């Protein structure tokens, strides 16, 4: 540091020596050194057009800045940091913002006095994507309420929101993150900082709509966030964008936007299924109608959505009411719940010819019929519901879906098949289904050298589940369980030759 203060000719060499020295220190030594060093001297080395000097200075600051306490860094070196954020070199700005974020992640108790916070806000307007992105990430760690209580910062944010869509998107990204706090959302609302959200949702630019929707998803899944978005017309505005009509989906913009809109509502549905079913039923119409489309990518969106919803037992119970036929337009003789209507269509896909979407359909079925530990006090109630949903599938699903998938030499299909078999093995009615297809257990017991680790592990888990079940002895029979016990574990763990007796032989 003394050399830097007196030598203006060999700055790069001195900085290189400093970097080599610091690289040899452990964290404790580096912290001690960082607190002793006058970082302003290093920041001064950025006052150059020499790219090599700028690069080595940035390397030093990357070592020293993030290890400092937030108050120490922001208070003692705020002038130098602010100056670096106005540097004409974009690498300098991007580097400093990245290091400030690291400081704030550890402790965001910062002093907002001075112009530094406003200078960081100004970086949101940068044409350099890395600089603007790092500015957003850095500001997200600022204390939201304190920051929004600073009039100058609010004024700056208001002016940025009046600029072009790219800059407005960055500001909305920041504000939506802060709005997860009830108090921060109240301030944002009172200062009119969300006044452009409705316009951006209905903006003619599809990319703008997609980005805004993605940003709103985390806020919409928080109760106070959903209530606010609902109150200003955002939820109803997004709902109008959701399309279930194949003719509308021929419009490229609708086809691109529809999956994002569906994802938006699916995330909310898992948390508050009754509200969506009551007020926004078209969500389920779209889920059902898309399953009947020819476009595999669209079907995949619906399959992922169903799998996500079915991963919550509370959601499964809430949608287990006989309104689906009316809601989805299902043409059947009886009133069915949402899951029953969906599983009928899923079974058609799972036993169909489109190999690329079959694994997703099987996984969705598995989630629907799967028991969830600790989600419900009555296990018998869970078993009754899962059996009801399974029985909606036609064409002998244990053979046409489970056995057919497990027997095929495609890993994704095999895995989906064995996962569904595991879900069946956990339940008495599922064991009754397994009993109908003895060849299925032979596949489980078979020691196939081509099996991947995932398949081998699933086979072992299925065997373990059947042997530990309270009902399998009565349902499958003691002889079959004895064969599984004596033969299955051996075959799952060794390369011994296959026994001449199979489960199918015993069944016969």
Short mmCIF file of C-alpha atoms in Angstrom, two decimals:
data_model
loop_
_atom_site.label_atom_id
_atom_site.label_comp_id
_atom_site.label_asym_id
_atom_site.label_seq_id
_atom_site.Cartn_x
_atom_site.Cartn_y
_atom_site.Cartn_z
CA UNK A 1 0.00 0.00 0.00
CA UNK A 2 2.92 2.30 0.69
CA UNK A 3 4.38 1.53 -2.74
CA UNK A 4 1.04 2.33 -4.36
CA UNK A 5 0.95 5.68 -2.59
CA UNK A 6 4.38 6.77 -3.85
CA UNK A 7 4.88 4.91 -7.16
CA UNK A 8 2.88 5.89 -10.24
CA UNK A 9 5.05 4.03 -12.74
CA UNK A 10 4.95 0.39 -11.67
CA UNK A 11 1.33 0.15 -10.54
CA UNK A 12 0.57 -3.08 -12.45
CA UNK A 13 3.62 -4.86 -11.00
CA UNK A 14 2.70 -3.77 -7.48
CA UNK A 15 -0.89 -4.94 -7.93
CA UNK A 16 0.30 -8.30 -9.25
CA UNK A 17 2.54 -8.71 -6.18
CA UNK A 18 -0.41 -7.84 -3.92
CA UNK A 19 -2.61 -10.38 -5.69
CA UNK A 20 0.02 -13.13 -5.31
CA UNK A 21 0.41 -12.31 -1.61
CA UNK A 22 -3.34 -12.32 -0.93
CA UNK A 23 -3.77 -15.63 -2.75
CA UNK A 24 -1.57 -17.31 -0.14
CA UNK A 25 -3.69 -16.20 2.85
CA UNK A 26 -6.39 -18.22 4.55
CA UNK A 27 -9.77 -16.61 5.24
CA UNK A 28 -8.86 -15.41 8.74
CA UNK A 29 -5.63 -13.81 7.51
CA UNK A 30 -7.41 -12.32 4.52
CA UNK A 31 -10.06 -10.72 6.76
CA UNK A 32 -7.37 -9.21 9.00
CA UNK A 33 -5.52 -7.88 5.97
CA UNK A 34 -8.68 -6.48 4.36
CA UNK A 35 -9.48 -4.52 7.52
CA UNK A 36 -5.92 -3.11 7.66
CA UNK A 37 -5.66 -2.15 3.99
CA UNK A 38 -6.86 1.23 2.76
CA UNK A 39 -9.03 0.03 -0.11
CA UNK A 40 -9.35 3.58 -1.40
CA UNK A 41 -5.78 3.25 -2.70
CA UNK A 42 -6.75 0.17 -4.69
CA UNK A 43 -9.91 1.86 -5.99
CA UNK A 44 -7.67 4.72 -7.19
CA UNK A 45 -5.93 2.23 -9.47
CA UNK A 46 -9.16 2.05 -11.51
CA UNK A 47 -8.55 5.60 -12.71
CA UNK A 48 -6.90 4.45 -15.90
CA UNK A 49 -7.61 3.29 -19.41
CA UNK A 50 -5.05 0.49 -19.13
CA UNK A 51 -7.18 -2.68 -19.35
CA UNK A 52 -4.54 -4.84 -17.69
CA UNK A 53 -4.42 -2.52 -14.69
CA UNK A 54 -8.21 -2.47 -14.51
CA UNK A 55 -8.39 -6.28 -14.64
CA UNK A 56 -5.80 -6.86 -11.89
CA UNK A 57 -7.41 -4.17 -9.70
CA UNK A 58 -10.79 -5.88 -10.10
CA UNK A 59 -9.20 -9.18 -9.08
CA UNK A 60 -7.88 -7.60 -5.89
CA UNK A 61 -11.25 -6.04 -5.07
CA UNK A 62 -12.92 -9.41 -5.65
CA UNK A 63 -10.71 -10.86 -2.93
CA UNK A 64 -11.00 -8.00 -0.43
CA UNK A 65 -14.47 -6.47 -0.72
CA UNK A 66 -16.76 -9.47 -0.04
CA UNK A 67 -14.93 -10.43 3.13
CA UNK A 68 -15.66 -7.06 4.80
CA UNK A 69 -18.63 -6.40 7.07
CA UNK A 70 -21.43 -4.62 5.19
CA UNK A 71 -21.41 -1.48 7.37
CA UNK A 72 -17.63 -1.20 7.14
CA UNK A 73 -17.62 -1.53 3.37
CA UNK A 74 -20.60 0.69 2.62
CA UNK A 75 -19.66 3.42 5.10
CA UNK A 76 -15.89 3.66 4.88
CA UNK A 77 -15.52 3.16 1.13
CA UNK A 78 -18.87 4.43 -0.16
CA UNK A 79 -17.31 7.32 -2.12
CA UNK A 80 -14.82 5.03 -3.87
CA UNK A 81 -17.50 2.40 -4.55
CA UNK A 82 -19.82 5.06 -5.95
CA UNK A 83 -17.09 6.40 -8.20
CA UNK A 84 -16.34 2.91 -9.51
CA UNK A 85 -20.03 2.46 -10.38
CA UNK A 86 -19.76 5.50 -12.64
CA UNK A 87 -16.63 4.16 -14.33
CA UNK A 88 -16.79 4.13 -18.16
CA UNK A 89 -15.56 0.52 -18.18
CA UNK A 90 -18.52 -1.90 -17.86
CA UNK A 91 -16.35 -4.65 -16.35
CA UNK A 92 -15.61 -2.42 -13.37
CA UNK A 93 -19.30 -1.71 -12.71
CA UNK A 94 -20.30 -5.34 -13.12
CA UNK A 95 -17.51 -6.53 -10.81
CA UNK A 96 -18.23 -4.04 -8.03
CA UNK A 97 -21.97 -4.75 -8.09
CA UNK A 98 -21.32 -8.50 -7.91
CA UNK A 99 -19.02 -8.07 -4.91
CA UNK A 100 -21.47 -5.76 -3.14
CA UNK A 101 -24.14 -8.42 -3.54
CA UNK A 102 -21.88 -10.96 -1.82
CA UNK A 103 -21.46 -8.58 1.12
CA UNK A 104 -25.22 -8.03 1.39
CA UNK A 105 -26.02 -11.75 1.24
CA UNK A 106 -24.09 -12.20 4.48
CA UNK A 107 -25.50 -9.09 6.16
CA UNK A 108 -27.82 -6.52 4.58
CA UNK A 109 -27.72 -4.15 7.56
CA UNK A 110 -26.44 -1.25 5.47
CA UNK A 111 -26.40 2.47 6.06
CA UNK A 112 -28.39 4.12 3.28
CA UNK A 113 -26.92 7.56 3.81
CA UNK A 114 -25.25 9.27 0.85
CA UNK A 115 -25.67 8.79 -2.88
CA UNK A 116 -24.42 5.19 -3.19
CA UNK A 117 -27.89 3.49 -3.16
CA UNK A 118 -29.11 5.94 -5.81
CA UNK A 119 -26.04 5.25 -7.92
CA UNK A 120 -26.79 1.51 -7.76
CA UNK A 121 -30.39 2.25 -8.82
CA UNK A 122 -29.01 4.25 -11.75
CA UNK A 123 -27.19 1.10 -12.91
CA UNK A 124 -30.60 -0.40 -13.73
CA UNK A 125 -30.57 1.76 -16.87
CA UNK A 126 -27.28 0.32 -18.15
CA UNK A 127 -27.31 -1.05 -21.68
CA UNK A 128 -24.86 -3.70 -20.50
CA UNK A 129 -26.96 -6.71 -19.46
CA UNK A 130 -24.44 -7.93 -16.85
CA UNK A 131 -24.32 -4.52 -15.17
CA UNK A 132 -28.12 -4.11 -15.02
CA UNK A 133 -28.61 -7.74 -13.93
CA UNK A 134 -26.04 -7.41 -11.15
CA UNK A 135 -27.66 -4.14 -10.05
CA UNK A 136 -31.03 -5.88 -9.67
CA UNK A 137 -29.45 -8.75 -7.69
CA UNK A 138 -27.59 -6.31 -5.45
CA UNK A 139 -30.63 -4.14 -4.71
CA UNK A 140 -32.77 -7.16 -3.88
CA UNK A 141 -30.66 -7.59 -0.74
CA UNK A 142 -31.20 -4.01 0.43
CA UNK A 143 -33.62 -3.70 3.39
CA UNK A 144 -36.83 -3.16 1.45
CA UNK A 145 -38.86 -0.99 3.83
CA UNK A 146 -35.93 1.28 4.69
CA UNK A 147 -34.99 1.64 1.04
CA UNK A 148 -38.56 2.43 -0.03
CA UNK A 149 -38.79 5.00 2.75
CA UNK A 150 -36.02 7.05 1.13
CA UNK A 151 -37.76 9.75 -1.01
CA UNK A 152 -34.87 10.15 -3.45
CA UNK A 153 -34.78 6.43 -4.25
CA UNK A 154 -38.56 6.30 -4.70
CA UNK A 155 -38.39 9.29 -7.05
CA UNK A 156 -35.68 7.56 -9.08
CA UNK A 157 -37.71 4.33 -9.27
CA UNK A 158 -40.77 6.27 -10.41
CA UNK A 159 -38.77 7.91 -13.20
CA UNK A 160 -37.32 4.56 -14.30
CA UNK A 161 -40.81 3.06 -14.48
CA UNK A 162 -41.70 5.75 -17.03
CA UNK A 163 -38.85 4.62 -19.31
CA UNK A 164 -38.75 1.81 -21.88
CA UNK A 165 -40.07 -1.71 -21.25
CA UNK A 166 -36.64 -3.27 -20.60
CA UNK A 167 -35.81 -0.85 -17.79
CA UNK A 168 -39.34 -1.07 -16.41
CA UNK A 169 -39.03 -4.87 -16.30
CA UNK A 170 -35.86 -4.61 -14.20
CA UNK A 171 -37.57 -2.28 -11.75
CA UNK A 172 -40.63 -4.54 -11.55
CA UNK A 173 -38.36 -7.53 -10.90
CA UNK A 174 -36.87 -5.65 -7.94
CA UNK A 175 -40.20 -4.38 -6.60
CA UNK A 176 -41.92 -7.76 -6.89
CA UNK A 177 -39.07 -9.30 -4.86
CA UNK A 178 -39.42 -6.63 -2.18
CA UNK A 179 -43.22 -7.00 -2.20
CA UNK A 180 -42.93 -10.40 -0.51
CA UNK A 181 -42.81 -8.27 2.65
CA UNK A 182 -46.28 -7.03 3.66
CA UNK A 183 -44.91 -3.65 4.76
CA UNK A 184 -42.86 -3.22 1.60
CA UNK A 185 -45.88 -4.05 -0.58
CA UNK A 186 -47.90 -1.43 1.29
CA UNK A 187 -45.24 1.19 0.52
CA UNK A 188 -44.96 0.12 -3.13
CA UNK A 189 -48.72 0.36 -3.52
CA UNK A 190 -49.04 3.71 -1.73
CA UNK A 191 -46.37 5.27 -3.96
CA UNK A 192 -47.96 3.93 -7.15
CA UNK A 193 -44.94 1.88 -8.15
CA UNK A 194 -47.08 -0.98 -9.44
CA UNK A 195 -49.35 1.20 -11.56
CA UNK A 196 -47.88 -0.17 -14.81
CA UNK A 197 -48.30 -3.85 -13.98
CA UNK A 198 -51.77 -4.21 -15.50
CA UNK A 199 -50.58 -2.50 -18.68
CA UNK A 200 -47.56 -4.78 -18.93
CA UNK A 201 -49.71 -7.91 -18.56
CA UNK A 202 -51.84 -6.79 -21.53
CA UNK A 203 -48.86 -5.34 -23.43
CA UNK A 204 -48.82 -6.23 -27.15
CA UNK A 205 -45.26 -7.54 -26.78
CA UNK A 206 -45.60 -11.26 -25.93
CA UNK A 207 -42.06 -11.41 -24.53
CA UNK A 208 -42.92 -8.57 -22.16
CA UNK A 209 -46.00 -10.45 -21.01
CA UNK A 210 -44.03 -13.66 -20.48
CA UNK A 211 -41.31 -11.98 -18.44
CA UNK A 212 -43.83 -10.11 -16.27
CA UNK A 213 -45.82 -13.30 -15.66
CA UNK A 214 -42.73 -15.26 -14.63
CA UNK A 215 -41.77 -12.51 -12.18
CA UNK A 216 -45.25 -12.43 -10.65
CA UNK A 217 -45.46 -16.17 -9.90
CA UNK A 218 -43.54 -16.03 -6.55
CA UNK A 219 -45.62 -13.06 -5.36
CA UNK A 220 -48.93 -14.62 -6.42
CA UNK A 221 -48.29 -17.71 -4.27
CA UNK A 222 -48.05 -15.60 -1.10
CA UNK A 223 -51.43 -14.81 0.47
CA UNK A 224 -50.98 -11.04 0.77
CA UNK A 225 -49.40 -10.94 -2.68
CA UNK A 226 -52.30 -12.81 -4.30
CA UNK A 227 -54.86 -10.62 -2.53
CA UNK A 228 -53.12 -7.47 -3.76
CA UNK A 229 -52.74 -8.70 -7.35
CA UNK A 230 -56.38 -9.76 -7.30
CA UNK A 231 -57.50 -6.38 -6.00
CA UNK A 232 -55.80 -4.42 -8.80
CA UNK A 233 -57.13 -6.71 -11.55
CA UNK A 234 -53.91 -8.57 -12.34
CA UNK A 235 -55.32 -12.07 -11.68
CA UNK A 236 -58.42 -11.51 -13.81
CA UNK A 237 -56.26 -9.92 -16.52
CA UNK A 238 -53.98 -12.97 -16.64
CA UNK A 239 -57.00 -15.29 -16.55
CA UNK A 240 -58.31 -13.68 -19.74
CA UNK A 241 -55.04 -14.65 -21.44
CA UNK A 242 -55.58 -18.34 -20.68
CA UNK A 243 -56.84 -20.18 -23.73
CA UNK A 244 -58.46 -23.59 -24.00
CA UNK A 245 -59.47 -23.24 -27.64
CA UNK A 246 -57.34 -25.06 -30.24
CA UNK A 247 -58.25 -22.35 -32.76
CA UNK A 248 -56.84 -19.66 -30.51
CA UNK A 249 -53.70 -21.72 -29.96
CA UNK A 250 -53.06 -21.60 -33.70
CA UNK A 251 -52.11 -17.99 -33.05
CA UNK A 252 -48.32 -18.17 -32.35
CA UNK A 253 -48.51 -15.54 -29.60
CA UNK A 254 -51.26 -17.46 -27.77
CA UNK A 255 -49.37 -20.73 -28.13
CA UNK A 256 -46.24 -19.19 -26.61
CA UNK A 257 -48.04 -17.42 -23.79
CA UNK A 258 -50.50 -20.15 -22.78
CA UNK A 259 -47.96 -22.45 -21.00
CA UNK A 260 -46.70 -19.52 -18.89
CA UNK A 261 -50.23 -18.47 -17.95
CA UNK A 262 -51.09 -22.06 -17.08
CA UNK A 263 -47.97 -22.36 -14.92
CA UNK A 264 -48.98 -19.14 -13.14
CA UNK A 265 -52.36 -20.55 -12.12
CA UNK A 266 -51.06 -24.05 -11.38
CA UNK A 267 -48.66 -22.66 -8.78
CA UNK A 268 -51.55 -20.84 -7.10
CA UNK A 269 -53.83 -23.87 -7.39
CA UNK A 270 -51.50 -26.09 -5.40
CA UNK A 271 -51.70 -23.60 -2.52
CA UNK A 272 -55.36 -22.60 -2.84
CA UNK A 273 -57.12 -25.19 -5.05
CA UNK A 274 -60.65 -24.41 -3.87
CA UNK A 275 -60.33 -20.73 -4.80
CA UNK A 276 -59.10 -21.52 -8.32
CA UNK A 277 -61.74 -24.21 -8.84
CA UNK A 278 -64.47 -21.81 -7.72
CA UNK A 279 -63.35 -18.57 -9.36
CA UNK A 280 -61.06 -19.61 -12.21
CA UNK A 281 -62.35 -23.01 -13.45
CA UNK A 282 -60.97 -22.58 -16.97
CA UNK A 283 -57.57 -23.62 -15.54
CA UNK A 284 -58.86 -27.19 -15.31
CA UNK A 285 -60.56 -26.98 -18.69
CA UNK A 286 -57.19 -26.09 -20.22
CA UNK A 287 -55.42 -28.90 -18.35
CA UNK A 288 -57.95 -31.38 -19.72
CA UNK A 289 -58.28 -29.99 -23.24
CA UNK A 290 -54.53 -29.73 -23.82
CA UNK A 291 -54.17 -33.45 -23.04
CA UNK A 292 -56.24 -34.10 -26.17
CA UNK A 293 -54.03 -31.96 -28.42
CA UNK A 294 -51.70 -33.40 -31.06
CA UNK A 295 -48.76 -31.17 -30.10
CA UNK A 296 -46.49 -33.21 -27.78
CA UNK A 297 -44.86 -30.10 -26.31
CA UNK A 298 -48.25 -28.69 -25.28
CA UNK A 299 -49.26 -32.04 -23.80
CA UNK A 300 -45.99 -32.04 -21.87
CA UNK A 301 -46.92 -28.73 -20.25
CA UNK A 302 -50.22 -30.20 -19.06
CA UNK A 303 -48.54 -33.40 -17.82
CA UNK A 304 -46.01 -31.41 -15.79
CA UNK A 305 -48.79 -29.27 -14.35
CA UNK A 306 -50.86 -32.29 -13.27
CA UNK A 307 -47.80 -33.95 -11.72
CA UNK A 308 -47.05 -30.75 -9.79
CA UNK A 309 -50.62 -30.43 -8.49
CA UNK A 310 -50.84 -34.11 -7.53
CA UNK A 311 -47.70 -33.83 -5.40
CA UNK A 312 -49.84 -32.15 -2.72
CA UNK A 313 -52.30 -34.38 -0.89
CA UNK A 314 -54.22 -31.33 0.35
CA UNK A 315 -54.67 -30.29 -3.26
CA UNK A 316 -55.82 -33.77 -4.21
CA UNK A 317 -58.47 -33.73 -1.48
CA UNK A 318 -59.68 -30.23 -2.34
CA UNK A 319 -60.24 -31.19 -5.99
CA UNK A 320 -61.90 -34.49 -5.14
CA UNK A 321 -65.43 -33.15 -5.59
CA UNK A 322 -67.87 -34.17 -8.35
CA UNK A 323 -67.79 -31.00 -10.42
CA UNK A 324 -65.23 -31.91 -13.05
CA UNK A 325 -67.66 -33.18 -15.69
CA UNK A 326 -69.41 -29.83 -15.71
CA UNK A 327 -66.16 -27.86 -15.41
CA UNK A 328 -64.10 -29.69 -18.02
CA UNK A 329 -66.87 -30.65 -20.40
CA UNK A 330 -66.19 -34.36 -19.92
CA UNK A 331 -68.88 -36.40 -21.63
CA UNK A 332 -69.67 -39.28 -19.33
CA UNK A 333 -72.60 -40.84 -17.53
CA UNK A 334 -71.51 -39.88 -14.04
CA UNK A 335 -70.29 -36.81 -12.22
CA UNK A 336 -66.57 -37.16 -11.68
CA UNK A 337 -63.99 -35.26 -9.67
CA UNK A 338 -61.05 -33.47 -11.31
CA UNK A 339 -58.59 -36.32 -10.78
CA UNK A 340 -60.93 -38.95 -12.21
CA UNK A 341 -61.47 -36.93 -15.38
CA UNK A 342 -57.75 -36.26 -15.77
CA UNK A 343 -56.66 -39.85 -15.10
CA UNK A 344 -58.97 -41.17 -17.83
CA UNK A 345 -57.18 -39.01 -20.38
CA UNK A 346 -53.78 -39.76 -18.86
CA UNK A 347 -54.37 -43.51 -19.19
CA UNK A 348 -55.19 -43.03 -22.89
CA UNK A 349 -51.83 -41.30 -23.41
CA UNK A 350 -49.93 -43.79 -21.22
CA UNK A 351 -51.20 -46.75 -23.24
CA UNK A 352 -50.97 -44.97 -26.58
CA UNK A 353 -48.32 -44.86 -29.27
CA UNK A 354 -46.59 -41.53 -28.60
CA UNK A 355 -43.51 -42.87 -26.83
CA UNK A 356 -42.07 -39.44 -26.10
CA UNK A 357 -44.96 -38.39 -23.84
CA UNK A 358 -45.85 -41.75 -22.28
CA UNK A 359 -43.34 -41.50 -19.37
CA UNK A 360 -44.77 -38.12 -18.35
CA UNK A 361 -48.32 -39.47 -18.44
CA UNK A 362 -47.37 -42.49 -16.31
CA UNK A 363 -45.57 -40.27 -13.80
CA UNK A 364 -48.66 -38.05 -13.55
CA UNK A 365 -50.84 -41.12 -12.91
CA UNK A 366 -48.37 -42.32 -10.28
CA UNK A 367 -48.56 -38.99 -8.46
CA UNK A 368 -52.34 -39.13 -8.44
CA UNK A 369 -52.53 -42.65 -6.97
CA UNK A 370 -49.55 -42.24 -4.63
CA UNK A 371 -50.01 -42.20 -0.87
CA UNK A 372 -48.46 -39.30 1.01
CA UNK A 373 -46.91 -39.85 4.43
CA UNK A 374 -48.15 -37.57 7.15
CA UNK A 375 -50.51 -35.57 4.93
CA UNK A 376 -53.70 -37.10 6.29
CA UNK A 377 -54.60 -38.69 9.60
CA UNK A 378 -56.63 -41.48 8.04
CA UNK A 379 -54.60 -43.77 5.78
CA UNK A 380 -57.76 -45.69 4.91
CA UNK A 381 -59.32 -42.53 3.51
CA UNK A 382 -56.27 -41.99 1.30
CA UNK A 383 -56.41 -45.57 0.04
CA UNK A 384 -60.12 -45.26 -0.76
CA UNK A 385 -59.52 -42.15 -2.85
CA UNK A 386 -56.53 -43.51 -4.75
CA UNK A 387 -58.41 -46.70 -5.57
CA UNK A 388 -61.35 -44.69 -6.89
CA UNK A 389 -59.07 -42.71 -9.21
CA UNK A 390 -57.23 -45.81 -10.41
CA UNK A 391 -60.48 -47.59 -11.24
CA UNK A 392 -61.37 -44.88 -13.75
CA UNK A 393 -58.67 -46.24 -16.08
CA UNK A 394 -59.81 -48.75 -18.66
CA UNK A 395 -58.13 -51.51 -20.69
CA UNK A 396 -56.44 -53.30 -17.79
CA UNK A 397 -53.82 -50.66 -16.85
CA UNK A 398 -51.68 -53.13 -14.86
CA UNK A 399 -50.85 -54.86 -18.16
CA UNK A 400 -51.33 -52.15 -20.78
CA UNK A 401 -49.43 -49.48 -18.84
CA UNK A 402 -47.34 -50.89 -15.98
CA UNK A 403 -46.17 -54.22 -17.43
CA UNK A 404 -45.85 -52.82 -20.95
CA UNK A 405 -43.59 -50.01 -19.70
CA UNK A 406 -41.45 -52.14 -17.39
CA UNK A 407 -40.83 -54.65 -20.16
CA UNK A 408 -39.66 -52.13 -22.77
CA UNK A 409 -35.92 -51.40 -23.18
CA UNK A 410 -36.30 -47.63 -22.74
CA UNK A 411 -34.98 -46.22 -19.49
CA UNK A 412 -37.46 -43.36 -19.08
CA UNK A 413 -40.42 -45.65 -19.74
CA UNK A 414 -39.04 -48.43 -17.54
CA UNK A 415 -38.43 -46.02 -14.70
CA UNK A 416 -41.95 -44.57 -14.96
CA UNK A 417 -43.42 -48.10 -15.04
CA UNK A 418 -41.51 -49.32 -11.97
CA UNK A 419 -42.35 -46.10 -10.10
CA UNK A 420 -46.04 -46.73 -10.74
CA UNK A 421 -45.59 -50.35 -9.64
CA UNK A 422 -44.03 -49.11 -6.39
CA UNK A 423 -47.06 -46.85 -5.76
CA UNK A 424 -49.31 -49.91 -6.28
CA UNK A 425 -47.19 -52.13 -4.01
CA UNK A 426 -47.78 -49.75 -1.09
CA UNK A 427 -51.58 -50.24 -1.10
CA UNK A 428 -53.83 -53.28 -0.62
CA UNK A 429 -55.89 -52.66 -3.77
CA UNK A 430 -52.62 -52.11 -5.63
CA UNK A 431 -51.37 -55.50 -4.49
CA UNK A 432 -54.61 -57.02 -5.81
CA UNK A 433 -53.77 -55.46 -9.18
CA UNK A 434 -50.23 -56.83 -9.06
CA UNK A 435 -51.61 -60.28 -8.31
CA UNK A 436 -53.51 -60.14 -11.63
CA UNK A 437 -50.22 -59.85 -13.52
CA UNK A 438 -47.70 -62.42 -12.18
CA UNK A 439 -45.32 -61.68 -15.08
CA UNK A 440 -44.84 -58.24 -13.59
CA UNK A 441 -43.27 -59.66 -10.43
CA UNK A 442 -41.03 -61.83 -12.58
CA UNK A 443 -39.70 -58.63 -14.18
CA UNK A 444 -38.99 -57.28 -10.70
CA UNK A 445 -37.15 -60.46 -9.64
CA UNK A 446 -35.27 -60.81 -12.89
CA UNK A 447 -31.57 -60.02 -12.64
CA UNK A 448 -31.06 -58.18 -15.92
CA UNK A 449 -27.46 -57.06 -16.60
CA UNK A 450 -28.76 -54.20 -18.74
CA UNK A 451 -30.66 -52.65 -15.81
CA UNK A 452 -29.46 -49.20 -14.80
CA UNK A 453 -28.78 -48.32 -11.16
CA UNK A 454 -32.11 -46.47 -11.01
CA UNK A 455 -34.06 -49.55 -12.14
CA UNK A 456 -32.15 -51.87 -9.80
CA UNK A 457 -32.88 -49.54 -6.87
CA UNK A 458 -36.56 -49.38 -7.77
CA UNK A 459 -36.77 -53.17 -7.95
CA UNK A 460 -35.19 -53.51 -4.50
CA UNK A 461 -37.59 -50.93 -3.10
CA UNK A 462 -40.62 -52.71 -4.57
CA UNK A 463 -39.43 -56.03 -3.06
CA UNK A 464 -38.80 -54.38 0.30
CA UNK A 465 -42.24 -52.71 0.23
CA UNK A 466 -44.06 -55.97 -0.50
CA UNK A 467 -42.15 -57.92 2.16
CA UNK A 468 -42.82 -55.28 4.83
CA UNK A 469 -46.48 -54.74 3.95
CA UNK A 470 -49.14 -55.82 6.46
CA UNK A 471 -51.49 -56.97 3.70
CA UNK A 472 -49.27 -58.54 1.03
CA UNK A 473 -49.11 -61.97 2.71
CA UNK A 474 -52.87 -62.29 2.69
CA UNK A 475 -53.29 -60.85 -0.83
CA UNK A 476 -50.33 -62.28 -2.75
CA UNK A 477 -50.00 -65.50 -0.80
CA UNK A 478 -47.28 -66.85 1.44
CA UNK A 479 -45.65 -68.95 -1.31
CA UNK A 480 -45.14 -65.98 -3.62
CA UNK A 481 -43.76 -63.84 -0.79
CA UNK A 482 -41.39 -66.66 0.15
CA UNK A 483 -40.18 -66.81 -3.44
CA UNK A 484 -39.71 -63.05 -3.45
CA UNK A 485 -37.80 -63.21 -0.19
CA UNK A 486 -35.54 -66.11 -1.14
CA UNK A 487 -35.09 -65.25 -4.78
CA UNK A 488 -35.67 -61.55 -5.13
CA UNK A 489 -33.02 -60.15 -2.83
CA UNK A 490 -30.44 -62.59 -4.17
CA UNK A 491 -31.22 -61.59 -7.74
CA UNK A 492 -31.24 -57.91 -6.90
CA UNK A 493 -27.78 -57.99 -5.41
CA UNK A 494 -25.90 -60.82 -7.13
CA UNK A 495 -25.46 -62.28 -10.57
CA UNK A 496 -26.74 -65.74 -9.70
CA UNK A 497 -28.61 -67.61 -12.41
CA UNK A 498 -32.36 -67.38 -12.63
CA UNK A 499 -34.36 -70.00 -10.76
CA UNK A 500 -36.53 -72.34 -12.80
CA UNK A 501 -39.61 -71.29 -10.79
CA UNK A 502 -41.30 -67.97 -11.57
CA UNK A 503 -44.16 -66.12 -9.95
CA UNK A 504 -46.19 -66.69 -13.11
CA UNK A 505 -45.61 -70.47 -12.83
CA UNK A 506 -46.82 -70.39 -9.21
CA UNK A 507 -49.88 -68.37 -10.17
CA UNK A 508 -50.76 -70.91 -12.81
#
